[in-house]
PDB file of C-alpha atoms in Angstrom:
ATOM      1  CA  UNK A  82      17.233  15.590  53.085  1.00  0.00           C
ATOM      2  CA  UNK A  83      15.507  18.898  52.325  1.00  0.00           C
ATOM      3  CA  UNK A  84      14.226  19.617  48.810  1.00  0.00           C
ATOM      4  CA  UNK A  85      13.610  23.084  47.426  1.00  0.00           C
ATOM      5  CA  UNK A  86      10.098  23.679  46.146  1.00  0.00           C
ATOM      6  CA  UNK A  87      11.030  25.013  42.732  1.00  0.00           C
ATOM      7  CA  UNK A  88      14.055  22.903  41.775  1.00  0.00           C
ATOM      8  CA  UNK A  89      13.661  19.151  42.054  1.00  0.00           C
ATOM      9  CA  UNK A  90      11.730  16.768  44.234  1.00  0.00           C
ATOM     10  CA  UNK A  91      11.788  13.125  45.153  1.00  0.00           C
ATOM     11  CA  UNK A  92       8.879  10.912  44.254  1.00  0.00           C
ATOM     12  CA  UNK A  93       8.908   7.251  45.209  1.00  0.00           C
ATOM     13  CA  UNK A  94      12.584   7.562  46.037  1.00  0.00           C
ATOM     14  CA  UNK A  95      13.478   8.950  42.589  1.00  0.00           C
ATOM     15  CA  UNK A  96      14.594  12.434  41.634  1.00  0.00           C
ATOM     16  CA  UNK A  97      11.872  14.141  39.546  1.00  0.00           C
ATOM     17  CA  UNK A  98      11.821  17.559  37.860  1.00  0.00           C
ATOM     18  CA  UNK A  99       8.828  19.772  38.840  1.00  0.00           C
ATOM     19  CA  UNK A 100       7.909  20.416  35.190  1.00  0.00           C
ATOM     20  CA  UNK A 101       7.927  16.710  34.303  1.00  0.00           C
ATOM     21  CA  UNK A 102       4.528  15.406  33.259  1.00  0.00           C
ATOM     22  CA  UNK A 103       4.136  11.693  32.656  1.00  0.00           C
ATOM     23  CA  UNK A 104       2.536  10.723  29.335  1.00  0.00           C
ATOM     24  CA  UNK A 105      -1.217  10.125  29.481  1.00  0.00           C
ATOM     25  CA  UNK A 106      -2.232   6.524  30.055  1.00  0.00           C
ATOM     26  CA  UNK A 107      -5.522   6.632  28.187  1.00  0.00           C
ATOM     27  CA  UNK A 108      -6.702   8.610  25.198  1.00  0.00           C
ATOM     28  CA  UNK A 109      -9.212  10.628  27.220  1.00  0.00           C
ATOM     29  CA  UNK A 110      -6.363  12.096  29.278  1.00  0.00           C
ATOM     30  CA  UNK A 111      -4.753  13.611  26.177  1.00  0.00           C
ATOM     31  CA  UNK A 112      -5.149  17.347  25.949  1.00  0.00           C
ATOM     32  CA  UNK A 113      -3.708  17.800  22.488  1.00  0.00           C
ATOM     33  CA  UNK A 114      -5.840  19.521  19.866  1.00  0.00           C
ATOM     34  CA  UNK A 115      -3.735  17.921  17.119  1.00  0.00           C
ATOM     35  CA  UNK A 116      -4.596  14.374  18.144  1.00  0.00           C
ATOM     36  CA  UNK A 117      -6.700  12.540  15.592  1.00  0.00           C
ATOM     37  CA  UNK A 118     -10.071  11.086  16.372  1.00  0.00           C
ATOM     38  CA  UNK A 119     -12.362   8.773  14.451  1.00  0.00           C
ATOM     39  CA  UNK A 120     -15.595  10.308  13.252  1.00  0.00           C
ATOM     40  CA  UNK A 121     -18.692   8.631  14.657  1.00  0.00           C
ATOM     41  CA  UNK A 122     -21.247  10.411  12.463  1.00  0.00           C
ATOM     42  CA  UNK A 123     -21.534  11.419   8.832  1.00  0.00           C
ATOM     43  CA  UNK A 124     -20.211  14.742   7.613  1.00  0.00           C
ATOM     44  CA  UNK A 125     -22.774  17.334   6.620  1.00  0.00           C
ATOM     45  CA  UNK A 126     -20.787  18.607   3.676  1.00  0.00           C
ATOM     46  CA  UNK A 127     -18.749  16.275   1.474  1.00  0.00           C
ATOM     47  CA  UNK A 128     -16.155  18.982   0.896  1.00  0.00           C
ATOM     48  CA  UNK A 129     -15.163  18.738   4.570  1.00  0.00           C
ATOM     49  CA  UNK A 130     -14.163  15.110   4.111  1.00  0.00           C
ATOM     50  CA  UNK A 131     -10.415  14.485   4.357  1.00  0.00           C
ATOM     51  CA  UNK A 132      -8.923  13.413   1.065  1.00  0.00           C
ATOM     52  CA  UNK A 133      -5.551  12.179  -0.071  1.00  0.00           C
ATOM     53  CA  UNK A 134      -3.229  14.529  -1.899  1.00  0.00           C
ATOM     54  CA  UNK A 135      -4.324  14.936  -5.518  1.00  0.00           C
ATOM     55  CA  UNK A 136      -2.014  13.320  -8.018  1.00  0.00           C
ATOM     56  CA  UNK A 137      -0.754  10.662  -5.635  1.00  0.00           C
ATOM     57  CA  UNK A 138      -3.366   7.981  -6.174  1.00  0.00           C
ATOM     58  CA  UNK A 139      -2.329   4.566  -7.438  1.00  0.00           C
ATOM     59  CA  UNK A 140      -4.154   4.993 -10.743  1.00  0.00           C
ATOM     60  CA  UNK A 141      -2.463   8.325 -11.382  1.00  0.00           C
ATOM     61  CA  UNK A 142       0.933   6.850 -10.640  1.00  0.00           C
ATOM     62  CA  UNK A 143       0.306   3.831 -12.848  1.00  0.00           C
ATOM     63  CA  UNK A 144      -0.864   6.142 -15.650  1.00  0.00           C
ATOM     64  CA  UNK A 145       2.322   8.181 -15.307  1.00  0.00           C
ATOM     65  CA  UNK A 146       4.387   4.997 -15.504  1.00  0.00           C
ATOM     66  CA  UNK A 147       2.478   3.950 -18.626  1.00  0.00           C
ATOM     67  CA  UNK A 148       3.043   7.378 -20.215  1.00  0.00           C
ATOM     68  CA  UNK A 149       6.761   7.191 -19.502  1.00  0.00           C
ATOM     69  CA  UNK A 150       7.000   3.906 -21.448  1.00  0.00           C
ATOM     70  CA  UNK A 151       9.120   2.356 -18.705  1.00  0.00           C
ATOM     71  CA  UNK A 152       8.915  -1.400 -18.425  1.00  0.00           C
ATOM     72  CA  UNK A 153       7.827  -2.890 -15.127  1.00  0.00           C
ATOM     73  CA  UNK A 154       9.884  -5.732 -13.693  1.00  0.00           C
ATOM     74  CA  UNK A 155       8.423  -9.072 -14.742  1.00  0.00           C
ATOM     75  CA  UNK A 156       7.723 -10.167 -11.176  1.00  0.00           C
ATOM     76  CA  UNK A 157       5.691  -6.998 -10.535  1.00  0.00           C
ATOM     77  CA  UNK A 158       3.833  -7.334 -13.817  1.00  0.00           C
ATOM     78  CA  UNK A 159       3.057 -10.984 -13.020  1.00  0.00           C
ATOM     79  CA  UNK A 160       1.650  -9.979  -9.625  1.00  0.00           C
ATOM     80  CA  UNK A 161      -0.542  -7.377 -11.349  1.00  0.00           C
ATOM     81  CA  UNK A 162      -1.878 -10.030 -13.747  1.00  0.00           C
ATOM     82  CA  UNK A 163      -2.475 -12.389 -10.827  1.00  0.00           C
ATOM     83  CA  UNK A 164      -4.289  -9.704  -8.809  1.00  0.00           C
ATOM     84  CA  UNK A 165      -6.487  -8.987 -11.844  1.00  0.00           C
ATOM     85  CA  UNK A 166      -7.278 -12.737 -11.927  1.00  0.00           C
ATOM     86  CA  UNK A 167      -5.836 -13.241 -15.398  1.00  0.00           C
ATOM     87  CA  UNK A 168      -5.025 -16.813 -16.314  1.00  0.00           C
ATOM     88  CA  UNK A 169      -2.473 -17.658 -19.033  1.00  0.00           C
ATOM     89  CA  UNK A 170      -5.250 -18.192 -21.607  1.00  0.00           C
ATOM     90  CA  UNK A 171      -6.486 -14.632 -21.091  1.00  0.00           C
ATOM     91  CA  UNK A 172      -2.939 -13.281 -21.372  1.00  0.00           C
ATOM     92  CA  UNK A 173      -2.501 -15.297 -24.580  1.00  0.00           C
ATOM     93  CA  UNK A 174      -5.558 -13.542 -26.054  1.00  0.00           C
ATOM     94  CA  UNK A 175      -4.419 -10.164 -24.689  1.00  0.00           C
ATOM     95  CA  UNK A 176      -1.103 -10.446 -26.532  1.00  0.00           C
ATOM     96  CA  UNK A 177      -2.984 -11.249 -29.766  1.00  0.00           C
ATOM     97  CA  UNK A 178      -1.713 -14.802 -30.082  1.00  0.00           C
ATOM     98  CA  UNK A 179      -5.160 -16.386 -30.459  1.00  0.00           C
ATOM     99  CA  UNK A 180      -5.727 -17.805 -33.939  1.00  0.00           C
ATOM    100  CA  UNK A 181      -2.094 -17.363 -35.020  1.00  0.00           C
ATOM    101  CA  UNK A 182       0.344 -20.090 -35.987  1.00  0.00           C
ATOM    102  CA  UNK A 183       2.725 -21.373 -33.325  1.00  0.00           C
ATOM    103  CA  UNK A 184       5.753 -20.454 -35.460  1.00  0.00           C
ATOM    104  CA  UNK A 185       4.621 -16.816 -35.586  1.00  0.00           C
ATOM    105  CA  UNK A 186       3.745 -16.740 -31.865  1.00  0.00           C
ATOM    106  CA  UNK A 187       7.141 -18.112 -30.806  1.00  0.00           C
ATOM    107  CA  UNK A 188       8.903 -15.270 -32.645  1.00  0.00           C
ATOM    108  CA  UNK A 189       7.016 -12.555 -30.749  1.00  0.00           C
ATOM    109  CA  UNK A 190       8.773 -10.801 -27.818  1.00  0.00           C
ATOM    110  CA  UNK A 191       5.735 -11.201 -25.548  1.00  0.00           C
ATOM    111  CA  UNK A 192       5.812 -14.972 -25.958  1.00  0.00           C
ATOM    112  CA  UNK A 193       8.582 -15.206 -23.338  1.00  0.00           C
ATOM    113  CA  UNK A 194       6.460 -13.066 -21.007  1.00  0.00           C
ATOM    114  CA  UNK A 195       3.544 -15.443 -21.599  1.00  0.00           C
ATOM    115  CA  UNK A 196       5.710 -18.492 -20.810  1.00  0.00           C
ATOM    116  CA  UNK A 197       7.102 -16.812 -17.692  1.00  0.00           C
ATOM    117  CA  UNK A 198       3.627 -15.906 -16.447  1.00  0.00           C
ATOM    118  CA  UNK A 199       2.378 -19.441 -17.126  1.00  0.00           C
ATOM    119  CA  UNK A 200       5.181 -20.801 -14.951  1.00  0.00           C
ATOM    120  CA  UNK A 201       4.487 -18.172 -12.243  1.00  0.00           C
ATOM    121  CA  UNK A 202       0.730 -18.866 -12.345  1.00  0.00           C
ATOM    122  CA  UNK A 203       1.239 -22.631 -11.982  1.00  0.00           C
ATOM    123  CA  UNK A 204       3.658 -22.105  -9.072  1.00  0.00           C
ATOM    124  CA  UNK A 205       0.997 -20.020  -7.275  1.00  0.00           C
ATOM    125  CA  UNK A 206      -1.614 -22.758  -7.552  1.00  0.00           C
ATOM    126  CA  UNK A 207      -2.836 -22.218 -11.090  1.00  0.00           C
ATOM    127  CA  UNK A 208      -6.265 -23.590 -11.825  1.00  0.00           C
ATOM    128  CA  UNK A 209      -6.944 -24.240  -8.134  1.00  0.00           C
ATOM    129  CA  UNK A 210      -6.855 -20.522  -7.323  1.00  0.00           C
ATOM    130  CA  UNK A 211      -9.970 -18.562  -6.521  1.00  0.00           C
TER     131      UNK A 211
END
């Protein structure tokens, strides 16, 4: 079978287009100026350092949530307390229950949150956590 030079060709018994280029097998074969590379030395000027988009950091987002007065789901709030290494005793003080009578504490809306976190904290290992 005769193949024309500028149409298609056979390679290893398969029909291949002449403008087909297989993808590079190793990074050094890439010839793309948009490919990202890791820096191996320090930058001379700190302003040339790549940064995240302003206003999208976690602290900014959490501040915006706090300003909006929206309540977080209890499970998310419990995970935040756990990540901050708060035990139920610290949460009890945070809610202002320390030194108050039990009757007064039980009437507070945050008392149910405290009980829920105590149960969550114990299920995660409680006092054995580090």
